[in-house]
mmCIF file of N, CA and C and ligand atoms in Angstrom:
data_model
loop_
_atom_site.group_PDB
_atom_site.id
_atom_site.type_symbol
_atom_site.label_atom_id
_atom_site.label_comp_id
_atom_site.label_asym_id
_atom_site.label_seq_id
_atom_site.Cartn_x
_atom_site.Cartn_y
_atom_site.Cartn_z
ATOM 1 N N MET A 3 1.506 3.722 15.390
ATOM 2 C CA MET A 3 1.652 2.783 14.060
ATOM 3 C C MET A 3 1.376 1.966 14.676
ATOM 4 N N SER A 4 1.050 0.645 13.319
ATOM 5 C CA SER A 4 0.871 -0.076 13.603
ATOM 6 C C SER A 4 2.083 -1.674 12.764
ATOM 7 N N ALA A 5 2.520 -2.784 13.289
ATOM 8 C CA ALA A 5 3.003 -3.332 12.567
ATOM 9 C C ALA A 5 2.750 -4.373 11.519
ATOM 10 N N LEU A 6 1.085 -3.826 10.886
ATOM 11 C CA LEU A 6 0.287 -4.929 10.324
ATOM 12 C C LEU A 6 1.691 -4.724 8.489
ATOM 13 N N ALA A 7 1.175 -5.486 7.666
ATOM 14 C CA ALA A 7 1.517 -5.461 6.576
ATOM 15 C C ALA A 7 0.976 -4.910 5.525
ATOM 16 N N PRO A 8 1.569 -3.757 4.827
ATOM 17 C CA PRO A 8 0.680 -3.196 3.819
ATOM 18 C C PRO A 8 -0.001 -4.289 2.862
ATOM 19 N N LEU A 9 -0.724 -4.170 2.049
ATOM 20 C CA LEU A 9 -1.413 -4.830 1.052
ATOM 21 C C LEU A 9 -0.336 -4.842 -0.305
ATOM 22 N N THR A 10 -0.223 -6.117 -0.669
ATOM 23 C CA THR A 10 0.660 -6.116 -1.674
ATOM 24 C C THR A 10 -0.159 -5.456 -3.297
ATOM 25 N N ASP A 11 -1.329 -5.784 -3.392
ATOM 26 C CA ASP A 11 -1.577 -5.331 -4.697
ATOM 27 C C ASP A 11 -2.430 -3.837 -4.698
ATOM 28 N N PRO A 12 -2.128 -2.608 -5.833
ATOM 29 C CA PRO A 12 -2.563 -2.115 -5.948
ATOM 30 C C PRO A 12 -3.801 -1.526 -5.785
ATOM 31 N N LEU A 13 -4.769 -0.525 -5.232
ATOM 32 C CA LEU A 13 -5.977 -0.649 -4.972
ATOM 33 C C LEU A 13 -6.306 0.868 -5.343
ATOM 34 N N THR A 14 -7.666 0.399 -6.769
ATOM 35 C CA THR A 14 -8.114 1.855 -7.557
ATOM 36 C C THR A 14 -9.583 1.810 -6.828
ATOM 37 N N GLY A 15 -9.276 2.897 -6.257
ATOM 38 C CA GLY A 15 -11.138 3.977 -5.721
ATOM 39 C C GLY A 15 -11.672 4.856 -6.533
ATOM 40 N N THR A 16 -12.973 4.923 -6.801
ATOM 41 C CA THR A 16 -13.350 5.918 -7.548
ATOM 42 C C THR A 16 -14.339 6.849 -7.052
ATOM 43 N N CYS A 17 -14.525 7.672 -7.140
ATOM 44 C CA CYS A 17 -15.931 8.728 -6.796
ATOM 45 C C CYS A 17 -16.987 8.078 -7.292
ATOM 46 N N LEU A 18 -18.667 8.736 -6.832
ATOM 47 C CA LEU A 18 -19.435 8.659 -7.144
ATOM 48 C C LEU A 18 -19.708 8.400 -8.546
ATOM 49 N N CYS A 19 -19.163 9.289 -9.177
ATOM 50 C CA CYS A 19 -19.922 9.603 -10.879
ATOM 51 C C CYS A 19 -18.445 8.821 -11.648
ATOM 52 N N GLY A 20 -17.284 8.515 -11.204
ATOM 53 C CA GLY A 20 -16.360 7.997 -12.035
ATOM 54 C C GLY A 20 -15.621 8.667 -12.399
ATOM 55 N N ALA A 21 -15.522 10.214 -12.454
ATOM 56 C CA ALA A 21 -14.640 11.434 -12.891
ATOM 57 C C ALA A 21 -13.451 11.274 -12.585
ATOM 58 N N VAL A 22 -13.449 10.183 -10.922
ATOM 59 C CA VAL A 22 -12.159 10.732 -10.437
ATOM 60 C C VAL A 22 -11.611 8.986 -9.938
ATOM 61 N N GLN A 23 -10.567 8.663 -10.614
ATOM 62 C CA GLN A 23 -9.836 7.429 -10.246
ATOM 63 C C GLN A 23 -8.314 7.692 -9.262
ATOM 64 N N ILE A 24 -8.489 6.887 -8.255
ATOM 65 C CA ILE A 24 -7.010 7.248 -7.222
ATOM 66 C C ILE A 24 -6.723 5.485 -7.285
ATOM 67 N N THR A 25 -5.341 5.483 -8.000
ATOM 68 C CA THR A 25 -4.722 4.459 -7.507
ATOM 69 C C THR A 25 -3.691 4.115 -6.082
ATOM 70 N N VAL A 26 -3.611 3.733 -5.389
ATOM 71 C CA VAL A 26 -2.404 3.459 -4.317
ATOM 72 C C VAL A 26 -1.819 2.019 -4.244
ATOM 73 N N THR A 27 -0.948 2.223 -3.990
ATOM 74 C CA THR A 27 0.057 1.339 -3.845
ATOM 75 C C THR A 27 0.334 0.768 -2.226
ATOM 76 N N ALA A 28 1.299 -0.528 -1.712
ATOM 77 C CA ALA A 28 1.288 -0.644 -0.501
ATOM 78 C C ALA A 28 0.382 -0.014 0.795
ATOM 79 N N VAL A 29 -1.108 -0.062 0.388
ATOM 80 C CA VAL A 29 -2.059 0.389 1.340
ATOM 81 C C VAL A 29 -2.249 -0.139 2.823
ATOM 82 N N HIS A 30 -1.810 0.894 3.603
ATOM 83 C CA HIS A 30 -1.792 0.273 4.995
ATOM 84 C C HIS A 30 -3.518 -0.668 5.444
ATOM 85 N N PRO A 31 -3.412 -1.671 6.233
ATOM 86 C CA PRO A 31 -4.627 -2.477 6.124
ATOM 87 C C PRO A 31 -5.550 -1.861 7.157
ATOM 88 N N GLU A 32 -5.357 -0.173 7.890
ATOM 89 C CA GLU A 32 -6.264 0.285 8.675
ATOM 90 C C GLU A 32 -7.016 1.520 8.053
ATOM 91 N N VAL A 33 -7.786 1.641 8.714
ATOM 92 C CA VAL A 33 -8.306 3.085 8.460
ATOM 93 C C VAL A 33 -7.913 3.911 9.743
ATOM 94 N N ASP A 34 -8.203 5.226 9.295
ATOM 95 C CA ASP A 34 -7.744 6.235 10.680
ATOM 96 C C ASP A 34 -9.066 7.080 10.733
ATOM 97 N N ILE A 35 -9.411 7.078 11.925
ATOM 98 C CA ILE A 35 -10.613 7.976 12.164
ATOM 99 C C ILE A 35 -10.928 9.142 12.738
ATOM 100 N N CYS A 36 -11.241 10.291 12.070
ATOM 101 C CA CYS A 36 -11.143 11.706 12.921
ATOM 102 C C CYS A 36 -13.020 11.859 12.886
ATOM 103 N N HIS A 37 -13.057 12.318 14.291
ATOM 104 C CA HIS A 37 -14.399 12.635 14.799
ATOM 105 C C HIS A 37 -14.218 14.414 15.025
ATOM 106 N N CYS A 38 -13.734 14.897 14.550
ATOM 107 C CA CYS A 38 -13.531 16.337 14.812
ATOM 108 C C CYS A 38 -14.502 17.012 13.834
ATOM 109 N N THR A 39 -15.231 18.464 14.503
ATOM 110 C CA THR A 39 -16.104 19.073 13.866
ATOM 111 C C THR A 39 -16.255 19.416 12.657
ATOM 112 N N MET A 40 -15.185 19.559 12.141
ATOM 113 C CA MET A 40 -14.263 19.964 10.644
ATOM 114 C C MET A 40 -14.655 18.754 9.990
ATOM 115 N N CYS A 41 -14.443 17.415 10.201
ATOM 116 C CA CYS A 41 -14.878 16.142 9.373
ATOM 117 C C CYS A 41 -16.154 16.091 9.391
ATOM 118 N N GLN A 42 -16.609 16.120 10.387
ATOM 119 C CA GLN A 42 -18.452 16.061 10.620
ATOM 120 C C GLN A 42 -19.063 16.939 9.340
ATOM 121 N N ARG A 43 -18.724 18.254 9.578
ATOM 122 C CA ARG A 43 -19.692 18.981 8.286
ATOM 123 C C ARG A 43 -19.016 19.074 7.452
ATOM 124 N N TRP A 44 -17.600 18.098 7.213
ATOM 125 C CA TRP A 44 -17.319 17.840 5.694
ATOM 126 C C TRP A 44 -18.061 16.445 5.097
ATOM 127 N N GLY A 45 -17.965 15.428 5.849
ATOM 128 C CA GLY A 45 -18.639 14.045 5.101
ATOM 129 C C GLY A 45 -19.771 13.868 5.742
ATOM 130 N N GLY A 46 -20.900 14.784 7.019
ATOM 131 C CA GLY A 46 -21.754 13.785 7.712
ATOM 132 C C GLY A 46 -21.387 13.509 8.866
ATOM 133 N N ALA A 47 -20.845 12.704 9.141
ATOM 134 C CA ALA A 47 -20.114 12.051 10.555
ATOM 135 C C ALA A 47 -18.704 12.149 10.606
ATOM 136 N N PHE A 48 -18.228 10.856 10.957
ATOM 137 C CA PHE A 48 -16.829 10.780 11.241
ATOM 138 C C PHE A 48 -15.994 10.640 10.040
ATOM 139 N N TYR A 49 -14.960 11.169 9.595
ATOM 140 C CA TYR A 49 -13.747 10.923 8.543
ATOM 141 C C TYR A 49 -13.135 9.595 8.709
ATOM 142 N N ALA A 50 -13.094 8.470 7.348
ATOM 143 C CA ALA A 50 -12.526 7.590 7.782
ATOM 144 C C ALA A 50 -11.665 7.411 6.280
ATOM 145 N N GLY A 51 -10.060 7.578 6.765
ATOM 146 C CA GLY A 51 -9.031 7.573 5.654
ATOM 147 C C GLY A 51 -8.337 6.389 5.397
ATOM 148 N N VAL A 52 -7.234 5.669 4.484
ATOM 149 C CA VAL A 52 -6.218 5.004 3.671
ATOM 150 C C VAL A 52 -5.321 5.486 3.806
ATOM 151 N N LYS A 53 -4.086 5.285 3.967
ATOM 152 C CA LYS A 53 -2.965 5.737 3.280
ATOM 153 C C LYS A 53 -2.248 4.466 2.575
ATOM 154 N N GLY A 54 -1.055 5.166 1.878
ATOM 155 C CA GLY A 54 -0.311 4.396 0.811
ATOM 156 C C GLY A 54 0.859 4.841 0.418
ATOM 157 N N ALA A 55 1.249 4.224 -0.855
ATOM 158 C CA ALA A 55 2.175 4.994 -1.475
ATOM 159 C C ALA A 55 2.057 5.041 -2.827
ATOM 160 N N ASP A 56 2.948 5.469 -3.731
ATOM 161 C CA ASP A 56 2.933 6.086 -5.064
ATOM 162 C C ASP A 56 1.297 6.108 -5.639
ATOM 163 N N VAL A 57 0.757 7.229 -5.148
ATOM 164 C CA VAL A 57 -0.654 7.500 -5.215
ATOM 165 C C VAL A 57 -0.138 8.184 -6.966
ATOM 166 N N SER A 58 -1.229 7.461 -7.912
ATOM 167 C CA SER A 58 -1.752 8.518 -9.128
ATOM 168 C C SER A 58 -3.411 8.499 -9.156
ATOM 169 N N VAL A 59 -3.687 9.629 -9.364
ATOM 170 C CA VAL A 59 -5.111 10.344 -9.756
ATOM 171 C C VAL A 59 -5.205 10.615 -10.922
ATOM 172 N N SER A 60 -6.443 9.846 -11.825
ATOM 173 C CA SER A 60 -7.074 10.465 -13.117
ATOM 174 C C SER A 60 -7.826 11.055 -12.691
ATOM 175 N N GLY A 61 -8.104 12.167 -13.682
ATOM 176 C CA GLY A 61 -9.560 12.930 -13.910
ATOM 177 C C GLY A 61 -9.407 14.146 -12.974
ATOM 178 N N ASP A 62 -7.946 14.655 -12.671
ATOM 179 C CA ASP A 62 -7.557 15.828 -12.284
ATOM 180 C C ASP A 62 -8.591 16.828 -12.280
ATOM 181 N N ASP A 63 -9.082 16.900 -13.806
ATOM 182 C CA ASP A 63 -9.728 18.457 -14.439
ATOM 183 C C ASP A 63 -11.219 18.365 -13.347
ATOM 184 N N ALA A 64 -11.605 17.340 -13.035
ATOM 185 C CA ALA A 64 -12.898 17.104 -12.019
ATOM 186 C C ALA A 64 -12.977 17.522 -10.304
ATOM 187 N N VAL A 65 -11.365 17.134 -10.287
ATOM 188 C CA VAL A 65 -10.817 17.677 -8.648
ATOM 189 C C VAL A 65 -10.909 19.186 -8.226
ATOM 190 N N ALA A 66 -11.442 19.285 -7.372
ATOM 191 C CA ALA A 66 -11.524 20.510 -6.626
ATOM 192 C C ALA A 66 -10.932 20.655 -5.205
ATOM 193 N N VAL A 67 -10.269 21.482 -4.822
ATOM 194 C CA VAL A 67 -9.603 21.634 -3.596
ATOM 195 C C VAL A 67 -10.024 22.585 -2.567
ATOM 196 N N TYR A 68 -10.366 22.306 -1.567
ATOM 197 C CA TYR A 68 -10.646 23.240 -0.415
ATOM 198 C C TYR A 68 -9.507 23.152 0.618
ATOM 199 N N ARG A 69 -9.071 24.451 0.920
ATOM 200 C CA ARG A 69 -8.209 25.002 2.203
ATOM 201 C C ARG A 69 -8.794 25.054 3.104
ATOM 202 N N SER A 70 -9.071 24.078 3.977
ATOM 203 C CA SER A 70 -10.071 24.137 5.064
ATOM 204 C C SER A 70 -9.222 24.792 6.149
ATOM 205 N N SER A 71 -8.215 24.916 6.564
ATOM 206 C CA SER A 71 -7.187 25.398 7.680
ATOM 207 C C SER A 71 -6.217 25.669 7.444
ATOM 208 N N ALA A 72 -4.792 26.256 8.280
ATOM 209 C CA ALA A 72 -3.994 26.753 7.753
ATOM 210 C C ALA A 72 -2.852 25.188 7.249
ATOM 211 N N TRP A 73 -3.524 24.198 7.978
ATOM 212 C CA TRP A 73 -2.483 23.062 7.558
ATOM 213 C C TRP A 73 -3.077 22.064 6.961
ATOM 214 N N ALA A 74 -4.497 22.331 6.416
ATOM 215 C CA ALA A 74 -4.837 21.172 5.381
ATOM 216 C C ALA A 74 -5.561 21.334 4.590
ATOM 217 N N GLU A 75 -5.868 20.883 3.305
ATOM 218 C CA GLU A 75 -6.780 20.870 2.420
ATOM 219 C C GLU A 75 -7.303 19.447 2.206
ATOM 220 N N ARG A 76 -8.739 19.644 1.314
ATOM 221 C CA ARG A 76 -9.636 18.673 1.901
ATOM 222 C C ARG A 76 -10.072 18.788 -0.071
ATOM 223 N N ALA A 77 -10.099 17.602 -0.711
ATOM 224 C CA ALA A 77 -10.270 17.971 -2.061
ATOM 225 C C ALA A 77 -12.083 16.906 -2.161
ATOM 226 N N PHE A 78 -12.549 17.102 -3.508
ATOM 227 C CA PHE A 78 -13.699 16.644 -3.392
ATOM 228 C C PHE A 78 -14.061 16.881 -4.988
ATOM 229 N N CYS A 79 -15.064 15.943 -5.642
ATOM 230 C CA CYS A 79 -15.071 15.866 -7.042
ATOM 231 C C CYS A 79 -16.370 16.813 -7.292
ATOM 232 N N LYS A 80 -15.780 17.981 -8.430
ATOM 233 C CA LYS A 80 -16.474 18.838 -8.860
ATOM 234 C C LYS A 80 -17.998 18.419 -9.302
ATOM 235 N N GLN A 81 -18.097 17.225 -9.959
ATOM 236 C CA GLN A 81 -19.160 16.722 -10.548
ATOM 237 C C GLN A 81 -20.276 16.050 -9.644
ATOM 238 N N CYS A 82 -20.142 15.049 -8.743
ATOM 239 C CA CYS A 82 -20.866 14.291 -8.393
ATOM 240 C C CYS A 82 -20.466 14.816 -6.363
ATOM 241 N N GLY A 83 -19.531 15.526 -6.206
ATOM 242 C CA GLY A 83 -19.400 16.184 -4.859
ATOM 243 C C GLY A 83 -18.826 15.058 -3.860
ATOM 244 N N SER A 84 -18.569 13.994 -4.466
ATOM 245 C CA SER A 84 -17.906 12.748 -3.393
ATOM 246 C C SER A 84 -16.716 13.554 -2.900
ATOM 247 N N ASN A 85 -16.256 13.522 -1.635
ATOM 248 C CA ASN A 85 -14.969 13.796 -0.830
ATOM 249 C C ASN A 85 -14.126 12.472 -1.558
ATOM 250 N N LEU A 86 -12.707 13.341 -1.482
ATOM 251 C CA LEU A 86 -11.729 12.479 -2.069
ATOM 252 C C LEU A 86 -10.624 12.488 -1.410
ATOM 253 N N TRP A 87 -10.087 13.144 -0.522
ATOM 254 C CA TRP A 87 -8.657 13.063 0.443
ATOM 255 C C TRP A 87 -8.634 14.129 1.592
ATOM 256 N N TYR A 88 -7.596 13.975 2.098
ATOM 257 C CA TYR A 88 -7.384 15.108 3.026
ATOM 258 C C TYR A 88 -5.723 14.937 2.934
ATOM 259 N N CYS A 89 -5.514 16.491 2.595
ATOM 260 C CA CYS A 89 -3.810 16.351 2.672
ATOM 261 C C CYS A 89 -3.343 17.256 4.116
ATOM 262 N N PHE A 90 -2.542 16.813 4.776
ATOM 263 C CA PHE A 90 -2.096 17.349 6.208
ATOM 264 C C PHE A 90 -0.474 18.219 5.430
ATOM 265 N N LEU A 91 -0.758 19.612 5.149
ATOM 266 C CA LEU A 91 0.309 20.522 4.328
ATOM 267 C C LEU A 91 1.653 20.323 4.800
ATOM 268 N N PRO A 92 1.697 20.381 5.981
ATOM 269 C CA PRO A 92 3.218 20.381 6.722
ATOM 270 C C PRO A 92 4.288 19.544 6.312
ATOM 271 N N THR A 93 3.347 18.107 5.884
ATOM 272 C CA THR A 93 4.428 17.050 5.174
ATOM 273 C C THR A 93 3.651 16.443 3.399
ATOM 274 N N GLY A 94 2.709 17.058 3.647
ATOM 275 C CA GLY A 94 2.035 16.732 2.053
ATOM 276 C C GLY A 94 1.590 15.438 1.935
ATOM 277 N N SER A 95 1.464 15.126 3.054
ATOM 278 C CA SER A 95 0.679 13.591 2.994
ATOM 279 C C SER A 95 -0.665 13.714 3.115
ATOM 280 N N ARG A 96 -1.159 12.787 2.219
ATOM 281 C CA ARG A 96 -2.651 12.512 1.878
ATOM 282 C C ARG A 96 -2.902 11.099 2.363
ATOM 283 N N SER A 97 -4.526 10.988 2.883
ATOM 284 C CA SER A 97 -5.233 10.253 3.166
ATOM 285 C C SER A 97 -6.249 10.231 2.345
ATOM 286 N N PHE A 98 -6.462 9.070 2.093
ATOM 287 C CA PHE A 98 -7.827 8.708 1.026
ATOM 288 C C PHE A 98 -9.060 8.761 1.682
ATOM 289 N N LEU A 99 -10.372 8.920 1.043
ATOM 290 C CA LEU A 99 -11.804 8.084 2.159
ATOM 291 C C LEU A 99 -11.620 6.919 1.449
ATOM 292 N N ALA A 100 -11.846 6.268 2.364
ATOM 293 C CA ALA A 100 -11.931 4.588 2.728
ATOM 294 C C ALA A 100 -13.359 4.279 1.828
ATOM 295 N N GLY A 101 -14.004 4.969 1.867
ATOM 296 C CA GLY A 101 -15.408 4.457 1.005
ATOM 297 C C GLY A 101 -14.995 4.453 -0.256
ATOM 298 N N LEU A 102 -14.017 5.251 -0.840
ATOM 299 C CA LEU A 102 -13.943 5.149 -2.630
ATOM 300 C C LEU A 102 -13.500 3.844 -3.097
ATOM 301 N N PHE A 103 -12.655 3.160 -2.034
ATOM 302 C CA PHE A 103 -11.996 1.718 -2.652
ATOM 303 C C PHE A 103 -12.987 0.634 -1.964
ATOM 304 N N ASP A 104 -12.910 -0.643 -2.597
ATOM 305 C CA ASP A 104 -13.326 -2.038 -1.946
ATOM 306 C C ASP A 104 -12.435 -2.408 -1.816
ATOM 307 N N LEU A 105 -12.542 -2.159 -0.221
ATOM 308 C CA LEU A 105 -11.251 -2.685 0.664
ATOM 309 C C LEU A 105 -11.413 -4.176 0.799
ATOM 310 N N PRO A 106 -10.522 -5.115 0.921
ATOM 311 C CA PRO A 106 -10.508 -6.272 1.552
ATOM 312 C C PRO A 106 -11.055 -6.546 2.836
ATOM 313 N N PRO A 107 -11.410 -7.673 3.164
ATOM 314 C CA PRO A 107 -12.122 -8.116 3.872
ATOM 315 C C PRO A 107 -10.652 -7.755 5.453
ATOM 316 N N GLY A 108 -10.874 -7.339 6.635
ATOM 317 C CA GLY A 108 -9.845 -7.460 7.581
ATOM 318 C C GLY A 108 -9.680 -6.317 7.924
ATOM 319 N N PHE A 109 -10.196 -5.225 7.782
ATOM 320 C CA PHE A 109 -9.464 -3.802 7.762
ATOM 321 C C PHE A 109 -9.668 -3.104 9.642
ATOM 322 N N GLY A 110 -8.577 -2.918 9.510
ATOM 323 C CA GLY A 110 -9.278 -2.324 11.191
ATOM 324 C C GLY A 110 -8.872 -0.990 11.554
ATOM 325 N N ILE A 111 -8.976 -0.601 12.634
ATOM 326 C CA ILE A 111 -9.049 1.234 13.016
ATOM 327 C C ILE A 111 -7.527 1.035 13.609
ATOM 328 N N GLU A 112 -6.872 2.297 13.031
ATOM 329 C CA GLU A 112 -5.522 2.543 13.603
ATOM 330 C C GLU A 112 -5.558 3.213 14.724
ATOM 331 N N GLN A 113 -6.195 4.264 14.737
ATOM 332 C CA GLN A 113 -6.759 5.271 15.711
ATOM 333 C C GLN A 113 -7.723 5.701 15.854
ATOM 334 N N GLN A 114 -8.671 6.420 16.524
ATOM 335 C CA GLN A 114 -9.511 7.646 16.645
ATOM 336 C C GLN A 114 -9.129 8.742 17.073
ATOM 337 N N ILE A 115 -8.920 9.639 16.355
ATOM 338 C CA ILE A 115 -8.748 10.768 16.939
ATOM 339 C C ILE A 115 -9.879 11.892 17.436
ATOM 340 N N PHE A 116 -9.544 13.164 17.835
ATOM 341 C CA PHE A 116 -10.912 13.996 18.126
ATOM 342 C C PHE A 116 -11.896 13.069 18.965
ATOM 343 N N ILE A 117 -11.840 12.241 19.589
ATOM 344 C CA ILE A 117 -12.599 11.908 20.281
ATOM 345 C C ILE A 117 -13.627 12.274 21.118
ATOM 346 N N ASP A 118 -13.037 13.239 21.680
ATOM 347 C CA ASP A 118 -13.919 14.624 22.518
ATOM 348 C C ASP A 118 -15.225 15.102 22.048
ATOM 349 N N GLU A 119 -14.938 15.299 20.524
ATOM 350 C CA GLU A 119 -15.694 15.688 19.827
ATOM 351 C C GLU A 119 -17.028 14.835 18.895
ATOM 352 N N LYS A 120 -16.793 13.775 19.028
ATOM 353 C CA LYS A 120 -17.523 12.505 18.577
ATOM 354 C C LYS A 120 -19.256 12.802 19.152
ATOM 355 N N PRO A 121 -20.135 13.074 17.919
ATOM 356 C CA PRO A 121 -21.171 12.896 18.454
ATOM 357 C C PRO A 121 -21.649 11.825 19.482
ATOM 358 N N ASP A 122 -22.917 11.927 20.221
ATOM 359 C CA ASP A 122 -23.575 10.836 21.042
ATOM 360 C C ASP A 122 -24.055 9.677 20.134
ATOM 361 N N TRP A 123 -24.473 9.911 19.025
ATOM 362 C CA TRP A 123 -25.388 9.147 18.765
ATOM 363 C C TRP A 123 -24.864 7.899 17.238
ATOM 364 N N TYR A 124 -23.331 7.741 17.629
ATOM 365 C CA TYR A 124 -22.723 6.962 17.165
ATOM 366 C C TYR A 124 -21.249 6.188 17.833
ATOM 367 N N ASP A 125 -21.122 5.129 17.845
ATOM 368 C CA ASP A 125 -19.842 4.445 18.686
ATOM 369 C C ASP A 125 -19.267 3.403 17.254
ATOM 370 N N LEU A 126 -18.152 3.669 17.385
ATOM 371 C CA LEU A 126 -17.489 2.447 16.421
ATOM 372 C C LEU A 126 -17.175 1.489 17.251
ATOM 373 N N ALA A 127 -17.669 0.235 16.652
ATOM 374 C CA ALA A 127 -17.739 -1.199 17.246
ATOM 375 C C ALA A 127 -16.132 -1.706 17.542
ATOM 376 N N GLN A 128 -15.385 -1.661 16.761
ATOM 377 C CA GLN A 128 -14.203 -1.708 16.793
ATOM 378 C C GLN A 128 -12.997 -1.524 18.002
ATOM 379 N N THR A 129 -12.671 -2.049 18.592
ATOM 380 C CA THR A 129 -11.705 -1.813 19.503
ATOM 381 C C THR A 129 -10.496 -0.929 18.967
ATOM 382 N N SER A 130 -9.819 0.067 19.472
ATOM 383 C CA SER A 130 -8.906 1.058 18.697
ATOM 384 C C SER A 130 -8.573 1.882 19.720
ATOM 385 N N PRO A 131 -7.083 2.570 19.472
ATOM 386 C CA PRO A 131 -6.486 3.703 20.054
ATOM 387 C C PRO A 131 -7.451 5.179 20.029
ATOM 388 N N MET A 132 -7.523 5.372 20.970
ATOM 389 C CA MET A 132 -8.805 6.445 21.029
ATOM 390 C C MET A 132 -7.836 8.059 21.611
ATOM 391 N N LYS A 133 -7.912 9.063 20.761
ATOM 392 C CA LYS A 133 -7.043 10.250 21.209
ATOM 393 C C LYS A 133 -8.109 11.449 21.442
ATOM 394 N N THR A 134 -8.142 12.360 22.464
ATOM 395 C CA THR A 134 -8.662 13.453 22.392
ATOM 396 C C THR A 134 -7.755 14.654 21.016
ATOM 397 N N GLY A 135 -8.991 15.634 21.287
ATOM 398 C CA GLY A 135 -8.365 16.674 20.045
ATOM 399 C C GLY A 135 -6.956 17.024 20.765
ATOM 400 N N ALA A 136 -6.770 17.386 22.287
ATOM 401 C CA ALA A 136 -5.430 17.932 22.984
ATOM 402 C C ALA A 136 -4.811 17.268 22.400
ATOM 403 N N ALA A 137 -4.581 15.836 22.843
ATOM 404 C CA ALA A 137 -3.342 15.274 22.540
ATOM 405 C C ALA A 137 -3.516 14.884 21.135
ATOM 406 N N THR A 138 -4.177 15.148 20.542
ATOM 407 C CA THR A 138 -3.497 14.588 18.798
ATOM 408 C C THR A 138 -3.022 15.857 18.514
ATOM 409 N N ILE A 139 -3.356 16.990 18.944
ATOM 410 C CA ILE A 139 -2.695 18.343 18.637
ATOM 411 C C ILE A 139 -1.311 18.354 19.672
ATOM 412 N N ALA A 140 -0.998 18.056 20.647
ATOM 413 C CA ALA A 140 0.203 18.049 21.260
ATOM 414 C C ALA A 140 1.031 16.660 20.940
ATOM 415 N N GLU A 141 0.677 15.742 20.471
ATOM 416 C CA GLU A 141 1.679 15.008 19.263
ATOM 417 C C GLU A 141 2.248 15.269 18.350
ATOM 418 N N ALA A 142 1.329 16.524 17.463
ATOM 419 C CA ALA A 142 1.643 16.429 16.290
ATOM 420 C C ALA A 142 2.601 17.586 16.667
ATOM 421 N N LYS A 143 2.337 18.481 17.931
ATOM 422 C CA LYS A 143 3.601 19.463 18.271
ATOM 423 C C LYS A 143 4.833 18.830 18.673
ATOM 424 N N ALA A 144 4.604 17.972 19.095
ATOM 425 C CA ALA A 144 6.085 17.207 19.676
ATOM 426 C C ALA A 144 6.679 16.247 18.627
ATOM 427 N N ALA A 145 6.074 16.453 17.485
ATOM 428 C CA ALA A 145 6.384 15.737 16.361
ATOM 429 C C ALA A 145 7.137 16.820 15.340
ATOM 430 N N GLY A 146 6.933 18.071 15.880
ATOM 431 C CA GLY A 146 7.736 19.385 15.247
ATOM 432 C C GLY A 146 6.625 20.182 14.109
ATOM 433 N N PHE A 147 5.628 19.724 14.250
ATOM 434 C CA PHE A 147 4.576 20.165 13.435
ATOM 435 C C PHE A 147 3.783 21.836 14.209
ATOM 436 N N THR A 148 3.199 22.920 13.378
ATOM 437 C CA THR A 148 2.977 24.143 13.868
ATOM 438 C C THR A 148 1.536 24.239 13.265
ATOM 439 N N PHE A 149 0.866 24.693 14.037
ATOM 440 C CA PHE A 149 -0.664 24.996 13.511
ATOM 441 C C PHE A 149 -1.185 26.338 13.684
ATOM 442 N N GLU A 150 -0.058 27.334 13.679
ATOM 443 C CA GLU A 150 -0.713 28.702 13.349
ATOM 444 C C GLU A 150 -0.678 29.089 11.752
HETATM 445 ZN ZN1 ZN B 201 -17.312 11.920 -9.561
HETATM 446 ZN ZN1 ZN B 202 -10.844 15.750 11.820
#
């Protein structure tokens, strides 16, 4: 975790068609990156998410949720197909696709997980901690989460 201060102003993001709007306060000024094969299938390449507090979602009717594993749900807009968020079910915590928001300049990368599943054709230039899938899962298990 970083000691960077959260953003003071709430951020509102929207899907491609505008049917779903998501407002998040105290947004952490770094994105989390996941290179796992599931995220690649879902979004075409890596997942980049932001997180914060006091989330409100409008346009619930347009939101579809896909249970992608025993421990996670992924939401998308039924009208335009934009991916919206990833929810880690053991904690209920959600992260939201960074691209939904007009993020202010200066965002960093908190970490890159499942780096061992990243394809060869891209690399992210910004220096950031990198963890393999095994290391990521071991860390979550050490924190008390199970993945069965
Ligand atoms: Zn939409
Ligand atoms: Zn992933």
